[in-house]
Short mmCIF file of C-alpha atoms in Angstrom, two decimals:
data_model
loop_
_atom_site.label_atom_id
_atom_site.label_comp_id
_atom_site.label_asym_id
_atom_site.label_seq_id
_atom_site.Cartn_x
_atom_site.Cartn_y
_atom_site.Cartn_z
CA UNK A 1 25.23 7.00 23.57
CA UNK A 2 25.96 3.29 23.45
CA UNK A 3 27.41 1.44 20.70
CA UNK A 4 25.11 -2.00 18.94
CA UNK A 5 27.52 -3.89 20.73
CA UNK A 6 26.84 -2.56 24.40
CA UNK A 7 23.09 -1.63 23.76
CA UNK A 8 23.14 -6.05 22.73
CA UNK A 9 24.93 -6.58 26.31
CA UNK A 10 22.83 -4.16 28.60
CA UNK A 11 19.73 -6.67 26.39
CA UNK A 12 21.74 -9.91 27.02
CA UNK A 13 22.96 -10.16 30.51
CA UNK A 14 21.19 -11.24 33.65
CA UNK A 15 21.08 -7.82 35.56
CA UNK A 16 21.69 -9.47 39.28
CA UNK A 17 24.02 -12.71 37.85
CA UNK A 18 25.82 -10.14 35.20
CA UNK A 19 26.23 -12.99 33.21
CA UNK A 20 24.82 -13.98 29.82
CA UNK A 21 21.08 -14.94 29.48
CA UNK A 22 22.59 -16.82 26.27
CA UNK A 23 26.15 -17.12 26.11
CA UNK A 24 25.92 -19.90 23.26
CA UNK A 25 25.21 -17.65 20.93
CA UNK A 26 25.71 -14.11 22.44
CA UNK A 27 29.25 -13.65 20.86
CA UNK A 28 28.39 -14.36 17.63
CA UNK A 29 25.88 -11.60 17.75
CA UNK A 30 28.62 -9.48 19.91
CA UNK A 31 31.23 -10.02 16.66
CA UNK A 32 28.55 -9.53 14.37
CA UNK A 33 27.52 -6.01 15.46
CA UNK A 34 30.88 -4.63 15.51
CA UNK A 35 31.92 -5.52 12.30
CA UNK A 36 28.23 -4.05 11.34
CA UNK A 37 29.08 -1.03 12.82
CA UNK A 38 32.66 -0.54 11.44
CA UNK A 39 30.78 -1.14 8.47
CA UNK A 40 28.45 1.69 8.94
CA UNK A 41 31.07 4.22 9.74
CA UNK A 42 32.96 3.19 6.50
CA UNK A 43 35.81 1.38 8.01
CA UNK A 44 35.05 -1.89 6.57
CA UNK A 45 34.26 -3.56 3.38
CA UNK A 46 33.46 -6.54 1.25
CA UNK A 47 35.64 -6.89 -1.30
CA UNK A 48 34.99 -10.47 -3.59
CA UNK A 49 33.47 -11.83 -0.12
CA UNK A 50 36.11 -10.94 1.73
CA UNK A 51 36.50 -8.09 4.79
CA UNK A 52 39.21 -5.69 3.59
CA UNK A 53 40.03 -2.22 5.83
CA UNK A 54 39.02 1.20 3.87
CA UNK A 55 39.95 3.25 6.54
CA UNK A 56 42.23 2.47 9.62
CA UNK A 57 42.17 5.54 11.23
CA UNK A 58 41.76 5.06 15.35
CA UNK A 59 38.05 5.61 16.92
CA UNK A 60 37.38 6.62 20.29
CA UNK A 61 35.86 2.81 21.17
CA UNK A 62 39.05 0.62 22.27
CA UNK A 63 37.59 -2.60 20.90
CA UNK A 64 36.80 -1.13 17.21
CA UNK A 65 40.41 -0.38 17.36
CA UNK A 66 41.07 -3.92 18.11
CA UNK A 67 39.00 -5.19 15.65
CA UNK A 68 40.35 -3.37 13.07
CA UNK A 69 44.49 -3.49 13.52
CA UNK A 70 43.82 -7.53 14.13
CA UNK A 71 41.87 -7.78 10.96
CA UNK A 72 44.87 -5.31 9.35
CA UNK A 73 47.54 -7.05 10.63
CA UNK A 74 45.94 -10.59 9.03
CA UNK A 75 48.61 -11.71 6.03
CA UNK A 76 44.94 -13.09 4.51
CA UNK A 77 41.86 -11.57 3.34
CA UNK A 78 39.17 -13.18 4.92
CA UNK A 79 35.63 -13.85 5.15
CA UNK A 80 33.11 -12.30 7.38
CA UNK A 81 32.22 -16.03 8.76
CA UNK A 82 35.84 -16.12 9.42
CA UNK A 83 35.53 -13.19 11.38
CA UNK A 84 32.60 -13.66 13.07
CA UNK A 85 33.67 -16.66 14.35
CA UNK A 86 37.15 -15.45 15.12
CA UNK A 87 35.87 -12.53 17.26
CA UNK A 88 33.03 -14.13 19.17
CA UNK A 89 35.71 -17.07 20.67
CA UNK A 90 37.88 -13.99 21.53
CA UNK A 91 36.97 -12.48 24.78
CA UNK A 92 40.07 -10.58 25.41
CA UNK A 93 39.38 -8.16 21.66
CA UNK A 94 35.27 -8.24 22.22
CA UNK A 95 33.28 -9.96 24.94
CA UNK A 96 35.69 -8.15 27.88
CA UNK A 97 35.92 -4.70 26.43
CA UNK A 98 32.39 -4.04 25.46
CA UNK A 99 31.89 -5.20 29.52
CA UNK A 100 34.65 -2.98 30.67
CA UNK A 101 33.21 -0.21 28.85
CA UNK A 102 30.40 -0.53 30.06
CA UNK A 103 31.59 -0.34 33.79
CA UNK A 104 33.40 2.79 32.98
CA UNK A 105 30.05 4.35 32.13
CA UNK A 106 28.92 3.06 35.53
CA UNK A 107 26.36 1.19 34.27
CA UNK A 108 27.30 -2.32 35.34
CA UNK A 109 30.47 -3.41 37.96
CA UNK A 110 33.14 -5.55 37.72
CA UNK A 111 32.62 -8.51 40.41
CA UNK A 112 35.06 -11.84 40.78
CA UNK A 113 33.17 -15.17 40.98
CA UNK A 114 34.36 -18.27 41.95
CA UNK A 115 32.82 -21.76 40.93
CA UNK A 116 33.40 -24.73 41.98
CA UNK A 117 35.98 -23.64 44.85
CA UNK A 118 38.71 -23.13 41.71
CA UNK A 119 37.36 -21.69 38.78
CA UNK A 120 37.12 -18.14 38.66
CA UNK A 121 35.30 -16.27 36.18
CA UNK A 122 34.51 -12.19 35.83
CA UNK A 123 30.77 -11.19 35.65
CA UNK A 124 29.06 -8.01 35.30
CA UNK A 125 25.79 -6.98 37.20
CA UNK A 126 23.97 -3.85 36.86
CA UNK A 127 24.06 -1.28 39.11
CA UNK A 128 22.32 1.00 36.86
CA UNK A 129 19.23 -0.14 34.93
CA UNK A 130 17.81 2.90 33.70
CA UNK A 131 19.95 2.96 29.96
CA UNK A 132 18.81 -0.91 29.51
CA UNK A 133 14.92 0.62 30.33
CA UNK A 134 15.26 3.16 28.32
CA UNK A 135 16.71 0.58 25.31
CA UNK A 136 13.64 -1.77 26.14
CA UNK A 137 11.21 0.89 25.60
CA UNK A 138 12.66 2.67 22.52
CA UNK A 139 12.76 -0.71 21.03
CA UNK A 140 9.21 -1.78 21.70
CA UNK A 141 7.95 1.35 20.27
CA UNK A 142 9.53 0.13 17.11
CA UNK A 143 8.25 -3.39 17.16
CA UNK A 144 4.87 -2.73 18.23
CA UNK A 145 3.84 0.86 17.80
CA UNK A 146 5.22 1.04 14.38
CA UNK A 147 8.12 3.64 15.11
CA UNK A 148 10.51 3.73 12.28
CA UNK A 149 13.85 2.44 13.25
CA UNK A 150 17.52 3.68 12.20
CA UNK A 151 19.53 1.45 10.75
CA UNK A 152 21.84 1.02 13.91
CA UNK A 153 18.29 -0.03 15.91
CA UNK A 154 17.26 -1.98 12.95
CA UNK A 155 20.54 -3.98 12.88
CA UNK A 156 19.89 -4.55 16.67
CA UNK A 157 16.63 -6.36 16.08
CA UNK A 158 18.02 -8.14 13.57
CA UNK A 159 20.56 -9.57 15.88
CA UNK A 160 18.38 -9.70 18.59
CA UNK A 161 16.25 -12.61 16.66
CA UNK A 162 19.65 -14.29 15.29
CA UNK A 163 20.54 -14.88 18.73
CA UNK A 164 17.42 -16.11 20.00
CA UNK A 165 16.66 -12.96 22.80
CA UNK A 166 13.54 -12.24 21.76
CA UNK A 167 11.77 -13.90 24.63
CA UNK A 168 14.47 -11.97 26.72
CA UNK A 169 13.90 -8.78 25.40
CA UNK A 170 10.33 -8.79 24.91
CA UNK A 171 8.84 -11.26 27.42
CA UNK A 172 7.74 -14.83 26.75
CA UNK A 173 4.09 -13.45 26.46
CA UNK A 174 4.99 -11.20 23.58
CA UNK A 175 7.76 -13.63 22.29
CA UNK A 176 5.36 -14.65 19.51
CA UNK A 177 3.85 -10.95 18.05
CA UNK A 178 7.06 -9.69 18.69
CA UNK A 179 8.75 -12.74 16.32
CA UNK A 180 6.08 -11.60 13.50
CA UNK A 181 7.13 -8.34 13.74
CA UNK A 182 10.92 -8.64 13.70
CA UNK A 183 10.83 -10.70 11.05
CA UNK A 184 8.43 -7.80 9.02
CA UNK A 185 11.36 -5.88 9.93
CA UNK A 186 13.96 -8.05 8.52
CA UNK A 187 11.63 -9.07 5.38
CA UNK A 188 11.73 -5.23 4.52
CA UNK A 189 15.30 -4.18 4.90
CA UNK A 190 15.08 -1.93 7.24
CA UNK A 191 18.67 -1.63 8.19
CA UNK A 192 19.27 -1.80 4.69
CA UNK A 193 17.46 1.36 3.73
CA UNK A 194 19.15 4.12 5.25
CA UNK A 195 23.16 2.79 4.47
CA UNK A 196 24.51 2.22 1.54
CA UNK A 197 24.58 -0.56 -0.87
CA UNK A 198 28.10 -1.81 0.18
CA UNK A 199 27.00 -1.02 3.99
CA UNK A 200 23.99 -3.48 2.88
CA UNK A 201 25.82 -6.14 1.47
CA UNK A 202 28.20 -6.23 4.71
CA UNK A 203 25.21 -6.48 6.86
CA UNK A 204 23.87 -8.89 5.07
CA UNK A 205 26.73 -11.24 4.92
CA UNK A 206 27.49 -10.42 8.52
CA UNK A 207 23.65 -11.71 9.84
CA UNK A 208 24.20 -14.84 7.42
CA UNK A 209 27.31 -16.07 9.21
CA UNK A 210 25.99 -15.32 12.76
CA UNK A 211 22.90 -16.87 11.96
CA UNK A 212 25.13 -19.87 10.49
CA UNK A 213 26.89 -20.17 14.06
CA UNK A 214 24.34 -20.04 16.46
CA UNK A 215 22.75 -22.25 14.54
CA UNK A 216 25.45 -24.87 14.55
CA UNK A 217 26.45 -24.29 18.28
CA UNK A 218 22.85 -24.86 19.04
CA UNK A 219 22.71 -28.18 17.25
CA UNK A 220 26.36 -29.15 19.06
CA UNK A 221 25.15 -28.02 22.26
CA UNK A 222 21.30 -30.02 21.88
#
Protein backbone atom coordinates (compact mmCIF):
# COMPACT_ATOMS: atom_id res chain seq x y z
CA UNK A 1 0.00 0.00 0.00
CA UNK A 2 1.67 3.25 -1.00
CA UNK A 3 0.65 6.59 -0.08
CA UNK A 4 -0.28 9.55 -3.33
CA UNK A 5 2.86 10.87 -2.36
CA UNK A 6 5.15 7.69 -2.99
CA UNK A 7 2.86 6.14 -5.77
CA UNK A 8 3.81 10.21 -7.52
CA UNK A 9 7.67 9.33 -6.78
CA UNK A 10 7.85 5.57 -7.94
CA UNK A 11 5.88 7.78 -11.41
CA UNK A 12 8.45 10.65 -11.19
CA UNK A 13 11.93 9.41 -10.82
CA UNK A 14 14.34 8.11 -13.39
CA UNK A 15 14.51 4.35 -12.29
CA UNK A 16 18.53 3.93 -13.12
CA UNK A 17 19.49 7.96 -12.27
CA UNK A 18 16.89 7.84 -9.09
CA UNK A 19 16.53 11.26 -9.67
CA UNK A 20 13.57 13.39 -10.78
CA UNK A 21 12.30 13.19 -14.44
CA UNK A 22 10.92 16.82 -13.40
CA UNK A 23 12.21 18.23 -10.38
CA UNK A 24 10.87 21.85 -11.33
CA UNK A 25 7.74 21.05 -10.57
CA UNK A 26 7.77 17.59 -8.80
CA UNK A 27 7.55 19.13 -5.22
CA UNK A 28 4.82 21.11 -5.74
CA UNK A 29 2.88 18.07 -6.74
CA UNK A 30 4.84 16.09 -3.75
CA UNK A 31 3.29 19.00 -1.15
CA UNK A 32 0.19 18.98 -2.90
CA UNK A 33 -0.70 15.29 -2.41
CA UNK A 34 0.02 15.19 1.14
CA UNK A 35 -1.93 17.88 2.20
CA UNK A 36 -4.68 16.08 -0.22
CA UNK A 37 -4.35 13.16 1.62
CA UNK A 38 -4.39 14.58 5.22
CA UNK A 39 -7.33 16.02 3.80
CA UNK A 40 -8.94 12.81 2.94
CA UNK A 41 -8.32 11.18 6.23
CA UNK A 42 -9.93 14.26 7.98
CA UNK A 43 -6.89 15.79 9.43
CA UNK A 44 -7.06 18.91 7.54
CA UNK A 45 -9.34 21.66 6.64
CA UNK A 46 -10.22 24.90 4.97
CA UNK A 47 -11.41 27.17 7.16
CA UNK A 48 -12.12 31.01 5.38
CA UNK A 49 -9.22 29.84 2.86
CA UNK A 50 -7.07 28.97 5.26
CA UNK A 51 -5.51 25.23 6.35
CA UNK A 52 -6.49 24.76 10.01
CA UNK A 53 -5.72 21.08 11.90
CA UNK A 54 -9.11 19.05 12.86
CA UNK A 55 -7.36 16.31 14.14
CA UNK A 56 -3.63 16.04 15.28
CA UNK A 57 -3.54 12.74 16.32
CA UNK A 58 -0.04 10.86 15.05
CA UNK A 59 -0.31 8.47 11.77
CA UNK A 60 1.86 5.71 11.06
CA UNK A 61 3.59 7.84 7.88
CA UNK A 62 6.55 9.99 9.52
CA UNK A 63 6.17 12.82 7.03
CA UNK A 64 2.20 13.33 7.61
CA UNK A 65 3.34 13.74 11.10
CA UNK A 66 5.64 16.38 9.98
CA UNK A 67 3.34 18.05 8.01
CA UNK A 68 0.93 18.34 10.44
CA UNK A 69 2.88 19.47 13.95
CA UNK A 70 4.77 22.17 11.45
CA UNK A 71 1.51 23.42 10.17
CA UNK A 72 0.26 23.19 14.18
CA UNK A 73 3.01 24.74 15.53
CA UNK A 74 2.51 27.91 12.81
CA UNK A 75 1.43 31.17 15.18
CA UNK A 76 -0.63 31.95 11.59
CA UNK A 77 -3.36 30.40 9.76
CA UNK A 78 -2.36 30.04 6.41
CA UNK A 79 -3.20 29.38 2.96
CA UNK A 80 -2.87 26.22 1.06
CA UNK A 81 -0.54 28.20 -1.62
CA UNK A 82 1.37 29.05 1.41
CA UNK A 83 1.72 25.59 2.11
CA UNK A 84 2.26 24.19 -0.96
CA UNK A 85 4.93 26.25 -1.57
CA UNK A 86 6.37 25.95 1.90
CA UNK A 87 6.51 22.12 1.70
CA UNK A 88 7.71 21.54 -1.82
CA UNK A 89 11.14 23.92 -1.03
CA UNK A 90 11.41 21.68 2.10
CA UNK A 91 13.19 18.51 1.43
CA UNK A 92 14.09 17.61 4.89
CA UNK A 93 9.71 17.42 6.00
CA UNK A 94 8.71 15.94 2.25
CA UNK A 95 10.95 15.29 -0.72
CA UNK A 96 13.57 13.06 1.71
CA UNK A 97 11.04 11.12 3.70
CA UNK A 98 8.68 10.03 1.05
CA UNK A 99 12.36 8.69 -0.60
CA UNK A 100 13.44 7.17 2.63
CA UNK A 101 10.26 5.45 2.90
CA UNK A 102 10.38 4.22 0.09
CA UNK A 103 13.87 2.50 0.59
CA UNK A 104 12.58 0.97 3.71
CA UNK A 105 10.01 -0.85 1.60
CA UNK A 106 12.97 -1.93 -0.54
CA UNK A 107 11.74 -0.56 -3.41
CA UNK A 108 14.39 1.98 -4.33
CA UNK A 109 18.19 2.45 -2.48
CA UNK A 110 19.83 5.10 -1.04
CA UNK A 111 23.09 5.91 -3.27
CA UNK A 112 25.64 9.12 -2.68
CA UNK A 113 26.46 11.10 -5.86
CA UNK A 114 28.97 13.43 -6.36
CA UNK A 115 28.95 16.28 -9.09
CA UNK A 116 31.25 18.29 -10.08
CA UNK A 117 34.16 16.71 -7.82
CA UNK A 118 32.32 18.77 -4.66
CA UNK A 119 28.79 18.73 -4.71
CA UNK A 120 27.17 15.88 -3.31
CA UNK A 121 23.67 15.11 -3.66
CA UNK A 122 21.44 11.80 -2.48
CA UNK A 123 19.51 9.95 -5.29
CA UNK A 124 17.31 7.07 -5.31
CA UNK A 125 17.28 4.26 -8.05
CA UNK A 126 15.06 1.39 -8.19
CA UNK A 127 15.95 -1.81 -7.35
CA UNK A 128 12.50 -2.99 -7.48
CA UNK A 129 10.21 -2.02 -10.38
CA UNK A 130 7.43 -4.25 -10.07
CA UNK A 131 5.06 -1.70 -7.52
CA UNK A 132 5.83 1.27 -10.18
CA UNK A 133 4.47 -1.56 -13.05
CA UNK A 134 1.88 -2.44 -11.28
CA UNK A 135 0.94 1.62 -10.64
CA UNK A 136 1.45 2.13 -14.53
CA UNK A 137 -0.96 -0.45 -15.39
CA UNK A 138 -3.73 0.16 -12.81
CA UNK A 139 -3.58 3.67 -13.97
CA UNK A 140 -3.88 3.08 -17.68
CA UNK A 141 -6.81 0.94 -17.15
CA UNK A 142 -8.39 4.04 -15.77
CA UNK A 143 -7.39 6.43 -18.47
CA UNK A 144 -8.00 4.32 -21.33
CA UNK A 145 -10.19 1.37 -20.56
CA UNK A 146 -12.62 3.41 -18.69
CA UNK A 147 -12.00 1.84 -15.10
CA UNK A 148 -13.54 3.97 -12.49
CA UNK A 149 -10.97 5.51 -10.29
CA UNK A 150 -11.00 6.19 -6.33
CA UNK A 151 -10.58 9.34 -5.31
CA UNK A 152 -6.92 8.75 -4.01
CA UNK A 153 -6.12 7.46 -7.94
CA UNK A 154 -8.19 10.25 -9.22
CA UNK A 155 -6.24 12.88 -7.21
CA UNK A 156 -3.07 11.17 -8.68
CA UNK A 157 -4.03 11.93 -12.25
CA UNK A 158 -4.90 15.07 -11.40
CA UNK A 159 -1.46 15.80 -10.20
CA UNK A 160 0.07 13.83 -12.63
CA UNK A 161 -1.15 16.50 -15.47
CA UNK A 162 -0.37 19.59 -13.00
CA UNK A 163 3.07 18.55 -13.06
CA UNK A 164 3.49 17.92 -16.56
CA UNK A 165 4.29 13.73 -16.30
CA UNK A 166 1.98 12.74 -18.55
CA UNK A 167 4.41 12.03 -21.33
CA UNK A 168 6.37 10.24 -18.45
CA UNK A 169 3.77 8.19 -17.30
CA UNK A 170 2.05 7.37 -20.37
CA UNK A 171 4.61 7.58 -23.20
CA UNK A 172 5.08 10.44 -25.65
CA UNK A 173 2.94 8.37 -28.19
CA UNK A 174 -0.05 8.34 -25.91
CA UNK A 175 0.87 11.81 -24.34
CA UNK A 176 -1.94 13.32 -26.43
CA UNK A 177 -5.20 10.67 -25.86
CA UNK A 178 -4.00 10.31 -22.58
CA UNK A 179 -4.13 14.49 -22.06
CA UNK A 180 -7.93 14.23 -23.42
CA UNK A 181 -8.67 11.81 -21.09
CA UNK A 182 -7.19 13.24 -17.88
CA UNK A 183 -8.62 16.23 -18.43
CA UNK A 184 -12.36 14.23 -18.90
CA UNK A 185 -11.31 13.12 -15.63
CA UNK A 186 -10.66 16.38 -14.07
CA UNK A 187 -13.73 18.11 -16.04
CA UNK A 188 -15.96 15.52 -14.09
CA UNK A 189 -14.77 15.58 -10.55
CA UNK A 190 -13.80 12.50 -10.14
CA UNK A 191 -11.80 12.86 -7.01
CA UNK A 192 -14.45 14.99 -5.97
CA UNK A 193 -17.19 12.42 -5.99
CA UNK A 194 -16.42 9.94 -3.52
CA UNK A 195 -15.06 12.63 -0.47
CA UNK A 196 -16.79 15.02 0.97
CA UNK A 197 -17.66 18.51 0.20
CA UNK A 198 -14.99 20.03 2.55
CA UNK A 199 -12.52 17.09 1.29
CA UNK A 200 -13.56 18.71 -2.27
CA UNK A 201 -12.99 22.13 -1.60
CA UNK A 202 -9.37 21.26 -0.10
CA UNK A 203 -8.56 19.43 -3.20
CA UNK A 204 -9.58 21.87 -5.16
CA UNK A 205 -7.71 24.70 -3.66
CA UNK A 206 -4.74 22.40 -3.24
CA UNK A 207 -4.52 21.58 -7.41
CA UNK A 208 -5.08 25.50 -7.92
CA UNK A 209 -1.94 26.50 -6.03
CA UNK A 210 0.24 23.67 -7.45
CA UNK A 211 -0.94 24.37 -10.73
CA UNK A 212 -0.14 28.21 -9.85
CA UNK A 213 3.62 27.13 -9.05
CA UNK A 214 4.65 25.01 -11.64
CA UNK A 215 3.35 27.28 -13.69
CA UNK A 216 5.41 30.19 -12.49
CA UNK A 217 8.67 28.10 -11.99
CA UNK A 218 8.21 27.07 -15.53
CA UNK A 219 8.00 30.61 -16.83
CA UNK A 220 11.24 31.55 -14.36
CA UNK A 221 13.03 28.62 -15.47
CA UNK A 222 12.10 29.24 -19.67
Amino acid sequence: MFTIAESLILLGTDDEKGTSVSSASLGYGLAGSILAELAMMERLSLEDDKVIIIDDTLTEVSYFNSVIEEIKADHKARTVEYWVNHFANNTKAVHDPVYLSLVDKGILKEEDKTYFFFFNTNVYPTVDDRPEQAIRAHIKDIVFNGKAPDPEIALLLSIIKTCDLTAEVFGKKDKKAAEKKLDEIIDNNEYGKAVSKAVEDMEAAILTAATTAVMTTTVINN
